[in-house]
Amino acid sequence: MTRRGDWSDRGDQGGDDGSGRGDGRRERARGQGGHGGRGEWYGRPARRRLWRYLTNEDEETGQGLAIGRQPERGRPAFVKLLWIGIWLAYMAAPVSDLFDGDHGTVGTVLGSAGLAAFISAYLILVFRHTVLPLRGAGVLVALGVLMALGIVLALTLGPPWLVLCVYVSVACGAVLPARGARIVIPLVTVVLLAVGLPMRGDGGALVAALLIPSLLGGFAMTGVRQMVRTTKALREARATVAHLAANEERLRLARDLHDLLGHSLSLITLKSELAGRMLPDSPEGAAQQVADIERVSRQALVDVREAVSGFRRPTLEAEVAGARTALAAAGVNGDLSRVPTSHPDLPPDEEGALAWALREAVTNVVRHSGARSCAVTLEERGDELRLTVADDGQGPGGAYGNGLTGLSERLQLADGRLETGPGERGGFVLRAYVPLSRRAAPEAPAASDVEVGP
């Protein structure tokens, strides 16, 4: 079987039939090795996976740490903990001072315990409460304990431990609301000055070096907290909008079915009762009522089919969003900026045909072309609307399969047509045309038809 046959042999909905036949063909192709033909076609999965990993956004692939989402466990939690732990590198000064041997055995043990307690409290505060709102006094008590522990360690062990005040400032910016952080962070910096300036040795120099990091680190974390909370609010709003849209569609379908079937079922019930009463005395009249019941039920069936068909008809707006997601997930640079999602002269049936065409073309690009980029445009051509999908991959080389054949038939039902072929600069181009329903301008009345008053 040639590579061309695989391009379109998928059904008329762009491979959405769920039969799994395409996956079986790909598995058999992998087993053939890399000796040309389809084995060569599927000889690049490692490079494509690497390209997708390097170019896809974490939000689209579902991997990595999503900003604004609370990491409960697993990889997201590890990534966030690693991101926070990187900044613990500035603890090198107190750790080096601790193990220089100048504090004796008791001082080293107590200092190690205090440093471990400080780091644990800092990580818990920043890890758990950056996304959460401030509730209760527990967080404030923890910040107070963290500040007291930093001051005690700095006073007892020397100037290198003043850096702990910078971490206190960062923790305040990470967990406190912006209004409180604007007050607390300068207070922590003042405490740093008050504790560090009277110290002998390098105390004054360290205070001067830590003054700006204390302020900038704290206020920078305030900005990070605001960004995270805003992103979380946007996530929740998007989920709410999606839920409301789904509920609205269900309500619309329920209203349509009620309006369509309410009258018909009531009429069928009445005529059934009437036919039952007329049957003993007037069989002819009962037969007429039964014929009316059949006619009403058939019409109700037609109405329900039309309602469900309209409910399931794809739209350009939905398919453009799906195409953007599919191309991004496949590592293909998709350009859909020139695709308007609505047109005043585009009827619903023609819009559905273009939506099917976009779905089929993007499915071919993602699954079979090996393209790096794909451009989609929608533009008027006279009294027609043309959808163009062009990629820089390897196009088909043989007869069309079920996918493009079914798409051509679907466009013909909408009085449209399908054109495919190689692009001017290589690759493959699909063009789908549908007619526009333009209203002819009313003709001006002739002079002889105008009534002239007396």
PDB file of C-alpha atoms in Angstrom, residues 204-386:
ATOM      1  CA  GLY A 204      27.261  47.463  58.001  1.00  0.00           C
ATOM      2  CA  ALA A 205      28.522  46.302  54.605  1.00  0.00           C
ATOM      3  CA  LEU A 206      26.122  43.352  54.594  1.00  0.00           C
ATOM      4  CA  VAL A 207      23.200  45.583  55.530  1.00  0.00           C
ATOM      5  CA  ALA A 208      24.001  47.894  52.605  1.00  0.00           C
ATOM      6  CA  ALA A 209      24.250  44.879  50.272  1.00  0.00           C
ATOM      7  CA  LEU A 210      20.982  43.318  51.518  1.00  0.00           C
ATOM      8  CA  LEU A 211      18.873  46.472  51.740  1.00  0.00           C
ATOM      9  CA  ILE A 212      17.894  46.630  48.043  1.00  0.00           C
ATOM     10  CA  PRO A 213      17.371  42.817  47.655  1.00  0.00           C
ATOM     11  CA  SER A 214      15.070  42.873  50.670  1.00  0.00           C
ATOM     12  CA  LEU A 215      12.824  45.541  49.149  1.00  0.00           C
ATOM     13  CA  LEU A 216      12.995  44.327  45.548  1.00  0.00           C
ATOM     14  CA  GLY A 217      12.573  40.652  46.448  1.00  0.00           C
ATOM     15  CA  GLY A 218       9.544  41.327  48.605  1.00  0.00           C
ATOM     16  CA  PHE A 219       7.758  43.572  46.119  1.00  0.00           C
ATOM     17  CA  ALA A 220       8.675  41.280  43.214  1.00  0.00           C
ATOM     18  CA  MET A 221       6.939  38.399  44.999  1.00  0.00           C
ATOM     19  CA  THR A 222       3.952  40.651  45.553  1.00  0.00           C
ATOM     20  CA  GLY A 223       3.726  41.049  41.784  1.00  0.00           C
ATOM     21  CA  VAL A 224       4.120  37.292  41.302  1.00  0.00           C
ATOM     22  CA  ARG A 225       1.322  36.650  43.794  1.00  0.00           C
ATOM     23  CA  GLN A 226      -0.984  39.078  41.990  1.00  0.00           C
ATOM     24  CA  MET A 227      -0.195  37.455  38.630  1.00  0.00           C
ATOM     25  CA  VAL A 228      -0.859  33.971  40.007  1.00  0.00           C
ATOM     26  CA  ARG A 229      -4.157  34.993  41.600  1.00  0.00           C
ATOM     27  CA  THR A 230      -5.257  36.793  38.424  1.00  0.00           C
ATOM     28  CA  THR A 231      -4.443  33.717  36.353  1.00  0.00           C
ATOM     29  CA  LYS A 232      -6.371  31.546  38.781  1.00  0.00           C
ATOM     30  CA  ALA A 233      -9.379  33.860  38.525  1.00  0.00           C
ATOM     31  CA  LEU A 234      -9.182  33.706  34.728  1.00  0.00           C
ATOM     32  CA  ARG A 235      -9.071  29.910  34.851  1.00  0.00           C
ATOM     33  CA  GLU A 236     -12.142  29.800  37.046  1.00  0.00           C
ATOM     34  CA  ALA A 237     -13.953  32.305  34.840  1.00  0.00           C
ATOM     35  CA  ARG A 238     -13.141  30.305  31.715  1.00  0.00           C
ATOM     36  CA  ALA A 239     -14.397  27.101  33.322  1.00  0.00           C
ATOM     37  CA  THR A 240     -17.577  28.892  34.416  1.00  0.00           C
ATOM     38  CA  VAL A 241     -18.170  30.272  30.923  1.00  0.00           C
ATOM     39  CA  ALA A 242     -17.691  26.820  29.398  1.00  0.00           C
ATOM     40  CA  HIS A 243     -20.110  25.309  31.914  1.00  0.00           C
ATOM     41  CA  LEU A 244     -22.697  28.012  31.295  1.00  0.00           C
ATOM     42  CA  ALA A 245     -22.340  27.605  27.527  1.00  0.00           C
ATOM     43  CA  ALA A 246     -22.918  23.855  27.814  1.00  0.00           C
ATOM     44  CA  ASN A 247     -25.961  24.436  30.016  1.00  0.00           C
ATOM     45  CA  GLU A 248     -27.301  27.010  27.571  1.00  0.00           C
ATOM     46  CA  GLU A 249     -26.983  24.542  24.699  1.00  0.00           C
ATOM     47  CA  ARG A 250     -28.814  21.891  26.707  1.00  0.00           C
ATOM     48  CA  LEU A 251     -31.571  24.353  27.532  1.00  0.00           C
ATOM     49  CA  ARG A 252     -31.824  25.410  23.898  1.00  0.00           C
ATOM     50  CA  LEU A 253     -32.165  21.828  22.727  1.00  0.00           C
ATOM     51  CA  ALA A 254     -34.706  21.149  25.478  1.00  0.00           C
ATOM     52  CA  ARG A 255     -36.742  24.195  24.404  1.00  0.00           C
ATOM     53  CA  ASP A 256     -36.590  23.182  20.760  1.00  0.00           C
ATOM     54  CA  LEU A 257     -37.709  19.646  21.482  1.00  0.00           C
ATOM     55  CA  HIS A 258     -40.478  20.874  23.750  1.00  0.00           C
ATOM     56  CA  ASP A 259     -41.738  23.300  21.144  1.00  0.00           C
ATOM     57  CA  LEU A 260     -41.531  20.682  18.410  1.00  0.00           C
ATOM     58  CA  LEU A 261     -43.038  17.731  20.270  1.00  0.00           C
ATOM     59  CA  GLY A 262     -45.423  19.377  22.705  1.00  0.00           C
ATOM     60  CA  HIS A 263     -48.078  20.212  20.130  1.00  0.00           C
ATOM     61  CA  SER A 264     -47.550  17.037  18.075  1.00  0.00           C
ATOM     62  CA  LEU A 265     -47.786  14.654  21.023  1.00  0.00           C
ATOM     63  CA  SER A 266     -50.858  16.419  22.366  1.00  0.00           C
ATOM     64  CA  LEU A 267     -52.523  16.133  18.959  1.00  0.00           C
ATOM     65  CA  ILE A 268     -51.604  12.444  18.687  1.00  0.00           C
ATOM     66  CA  THR A 269     -53.112  11.803  22.149  1.00  0.00           C
ATOM     67  CA  LEU A 270     -56.363  13.554  21.267  1.00  0.00           C
ATOM     68  CA  LYS A 271     -56.738  11.801  17.929  1.00  0.00           C
ATOM     69  CA  SER A 272     -55.957   8.418  19.506  1.00  0.00           C
ATOM     70  CA  GLU A 273     -58.725   8.914  22.060  1.00  0.00           C
ATOM     71  CA  LEU A 274     -61.091  10.058  19.320  1.00  0.00           C
ATOM     72  CA  ALA A 275     -60.235   7.067  17.127  1.00  0.00           C
ATOM     73  CA  GLY A 276     -60.891   4.726  20.052  1.00  0.00           C
ATOM     74  CA  ARG A 277     -64.359   6.228  20.599  1.00  0.00           C
ATOM     75  CA  MET A 278     -65.240   6.209  16.894  1.00  0.00           C
ATOM     76  CA  LEU A 279     -64.033   2.681  16.174  1.00  0.00           C
ATOM     77  CA  PRO A 280     -67.257   0.742  17.161  1.00  0.00           C
ATOM     78  CA  ASP A 281     -69.722   2.989  15.334  1.00  0.00           C
ATOM     79  CA  SER A 282     -67.671   4.654  12.578  1.00  0.00           C
ATOM     80  CA  PRO A 283     -64.708   2.597  11.390  1.00  0.00           C
ATOM     81  CA  GLU A 284     -64.164   4.939   8.434  1.00  0.00           C
ATOM     82  CA  GLY A 285     -63.856   7.955  10.705  1.00  0.00           C
ATOM     83  CA  ALA A 286     -61.507   6.045  13.019  1.00  0.00           C
ATOM     84  CA  ALA A 287     -59.342   5.109  10.036  1.00  0.00           C
ATOM     85  CA  GLN A 288     -59.154   8.778   9.069  1.00  0.00           C
ATOM     86  CA  GLN A 289     -58.023   9.671  12.579  1.00  0.00           C
ATOM     87  CA  VAL A 290     -55.363   6.950  12.464  1.00  0.00           C
ATOM     88  CA  ALA A 291     -54.132   8.356   9.137  1.00  0.00           C
ATOM     89  CA  ASP A 292     -53.912  11.799  10.731  1.00  0.00           C
ATOM     90  CA  ILE A 293     -51.937  10.306  13.639  1.00  0.00           C
ATOM     91  CA  GLU A 294     -49.490   8.765  11.186  1.00  0.00           C
ATOM     92  CA  ARG A 295     -49.074  12.053   9.335  1.00  0.00           C
ATOM     93  CA  VAL A 296     -48.496  14.044  12.545  1.00  0.00           C
ATOM     94  CA  SER A 297     -46.006  11.513  13.915  1.00  0.00           C
ATOM     95  CA  ARG A 298     -44.021  11.509  10.668  1.00  0.00           C
ATOM     96  CA  GLN A 299     -43.872  15.289  10.662  1.00  0.00           C
ATOM     97  CA  ALA A 300     -42.764  15.266  14.323  1.00  0.00           C
ATOM     98  CA  LEU A 301     -39.990  12.830  13.418  1.00  0.00           C
ATOM     99  CA  VAL A 302     -38.822  15.121  10.612  1.00  0.00           C
ATOM    100  CA  ASP A 303     -38.853  18.128  12.953  1.00  0.00           C
ATOM    101  CA  VAL A 304     -36.814  16.281  15.592  1.00  0.00           C
ATOM    102  CA  ARG A 305     -34.235  15.197  13.013  1.00  0.00           C
ATOM    103  CA  GLU A 306     -33.875  18.748  11.770  1.00  0.00           C
ATOM    104  CA  ALA A 307     -33.495  20.067  15.299  1.00  0.00           C
ATOM    105  CA  VAL A 308     -30.840  17.497  16.198  1.00  0.00           C
ATOM    106  CA  SER A 309     -29.048  18.049  12.887  1.00  0.00           C
ATOM    107  CA  GLY A 310     -28.931  21.774  13.534  1.00  0.00           C
ATOM    108  CA  PHE A 311     -27.705  21.131  17.062  1.00  0.00           C
ATOM    109  CA  ARG A 312     -24.830  18.946  15.849  1.00  0.00           C
ATOM    110  CA  ARG A 313     -23.827  21.010  12.815  1.00  0.00           C
ATOM    111  CA  PRO A 314     -20.192  22.174  13.144  1.00  0.00           C
ATOM    112  CA  THR A 315     -19.399  25.882  13.033  1.00  0.00           C
ATOM    113  CA  LEU A 316     -16.345  27.722  11.768  1.00  0.00           C
ATOM    114  CA  GLU A 317     -15.733  29.294  15.169  1.00  0.00           C
ATOM    115  CA  ALA A 318     -15.553  25.919  16.909  1.00  0.00           C
ATOM    116  CA  GLU A 319     -13.473  24.303  14.175  1.00  0.00           C
ATOM    117  CA  VAL A 320     -10.980  27.193  14.075  1.00  0.00           C
ATOM    118  CA  ALA A 321     -10.458  26.823  17.816  1.00  0.00           C
ATOM    119  CA  GLY A 322     -10.081  23.059  17.441  1.00  0.00           C
ATOM    120  CA  ALA A 323      -7.654  23.448  14.525  1.00  0.00           C
ATOM    121  CA  ARG A 324      -5.485  25.865  16.502  1.00  0.00           C
ATOM    122  CA  THR A 325      -5.290  23.413  19.396  1.00  0.00           C
ATOM    123  CA  ALA A 326      -4.607  20.397  17.149  1.00  0.00           C
ATOM    124  CA  LEU A 327      -1.816  22.129  15.227  1.00  0.00           C
ATOM    125  CA  ALA A 328      -0.173  23.368  18.410  1.00  0.00           C
ATOM    126  CA  ALA A 329      -0.341  19.902  19.984  1.00  0.00           C
ATOM    127  CA  ALA A 330       1.303  18.391  16.860  1.00  0.00           C
ATOM    128  CA  GLY A 331       4.154  20.917  16.876  1.00  0.00           C
ATOM    129  CA  VAL A 332       2.949  22.592  13.667  1.00  0.00           C
ATOM    130  CA  ASN A 333       3.198  26.371  13.437  1.00  0.00           C
ATOM    131  CA  GLY A 334      -0.389  27.259  12.547  1.00  0.00           C
ATOM    132  CA  ASP A 335      -1.420  30.650  11.120  1.00  0.00           C
ATOM    133  CA  LEU A 336      -5.200  31.088  11.462  1.00  0.00           C
ATOM    134  CA  SER A 337      -5.203  34.845  11.869  1.00  0.00           C
ATOM    135  CA  ARG A 338      -6.903  35.372   8.491  1.00  0.00           C
ATOM    136  CA  VAL A 339      -9.955  33.233   9.190  1.00  0.00           C
ATOM    137  CA  PRO A 340     -13.030  35.249  10.210  1.00  0.00           C
ATOM    138  CA  THR A 341     -15.414  33.092  12.212  1.00  0.00           C
ATOM    139  CA  SER A 342     -18.569  34.634  10.745  1.00  0.00           C
ATOM    140  CA  HIS A 343     -19.826  36.064   7.468  1.00  0.00           C
ATOM    141  CA  PRO A 344     -23.151  37.860   6.928  1.00  0.00           C
ATOM    142  CA  ASP A 345     -23.839  36.080   3.608  1.00  0.00           C
ATOM    143  CA  LEU A 346     -22.797  32.556   4.646  1.00  0.00           C
ATOM    144  CA  PRO A 347     -25.798  30.225   5.188  1.00  0.00           C
ATOM    145  CA  PRO A 348     -25.651  27.606   7.980  1.00  0.00           C
ATOM    146  CA  ASP A 349     -25.378  24.609   5.606  1.00  0.00           C
ATOM    147  CA  GLU A 350     -22.501  26.172   3.688  1.00  0.00           C
ATOM    148  CA  GLU A 351     -20.788  27.125   6.950  1.00  0.00           C
ATOM    149  CA  GLY A 352     -21.094  23.520   8.123  1.00  0.00           C
ATOM    150  CA  ALA A 353     -19.503  22.278   4.878  1.00  0.00           C
ATOM    151  CA  LEU A 354     -16.541  24.673   5.305  1.00  0.00           C
ATOM    152  CA  ALA A 355     -16.204  23.609   8.942  1.00  0.00           C
ATOM    153  CA  TRP A 356     -16.003  19.949   7.858  1.00  0.00           C
ATOM    154  CA  ALA A 357     -13.414  20.900   5.232  1.00  0.00           C
ATOM    155  CA  LEU A 358     -11.265  22.678   7.813  1.00  0.00           C
ATOM    156  CA  ARG A 359     -11.462  19.705  10.159  1.00  0.00           C
ATOM    157  CA  GLU A 360     -10.509  17.209   7.431  1.00  0.00           C
ATOM    158  CA  ALA A 361      -7.620  19.341   6.125  1.00  0.00           C
ATOM    159  CA  VAL A 362      -6.128  19.967   9.578  1.00  0.00           C
ATOM    160  CA  THR A 363      -6.442  16.270  10.422  1.00  0.00           C
ATOM    161  CA  ASN A 364      -4.470  15.413   7.274  1.00  0.00           C
ATOM    162  CA  VAL A 365      -1.801  17.973   8.143  1.00  0.00           C
ATOM    163  CA  VAL A 366      -1.420  16.684  11.695  1.00  0.00           C
ATOM    164  CA  ARG A 367      -1.474  12.960  10.965  1.00  0.00           C
ATOM    165  CA  HIS A 368       0.139  12.496   7.582  1.00  0.00           C
ATOM    166  CA  SER A 369       1.912  15.523   6.127  1.00  0.00           C
ATOM    167  CA  GLY A 370       4.940  15.879   8.429  1.00  0.00           C
ATOM    168  CA  ALA A 371       4.602  19.655   7.971  1.00  0.00           C
ATOM    169  CA  ARG A 372       6.300  22.301  10.079  1.00  0.00           C
ATOM    170  CA  SER A 373       3.853  25.111   9.251  1.00  0.00           C
ATOM    171  CA  CYS A 374       0.275  25.434   8.080  1.00  0.00           C
ATOM    172  CA  ALA A 375      -1.595  28.563   6.921  1.00  0.00           C
ATOM    173  CA  VAL A 376      -5.388  28.817   6.809  1.00  0.00           C
ATOM    174  CA  THR A 377      -7.227  31.647   5.033  1.00  0.00           C
ATOM    175  CA  LEU A 378     -10.879  32.414   4.351  1.00  0.00           C
ATOM    176  CA  GLU A 379     -11.646  35.002   1.655  1.00  0.00           C
ATOM    177  CA  GLU A 380     -14.282  35.995  -0.861  1.00  0.00           C
ATOM    178  CA  ARG A 381     -13.893  35.125  -4.535  1.00  0.00           C
ATOM    179  CA  GLY A 382     -16.737  36.755  -6.398  1.00  0.00           C
ATOM    180  CA  ASP A 383     -19.969  35.195  -5.155  1.00  0.00           C
ATOM    181  CA  GLU A 384     -18.094  32.395  -3.420  1.00  0.00           C
ATOM    182  CA  LEU A 385     -16.243  32.005  -0.143  1.00  0.00           C
ATOM    183  CA  ARG A 386     -12.951  30.110  -0.390  1.00  0.00           C
TER     184      ARG A 386
END
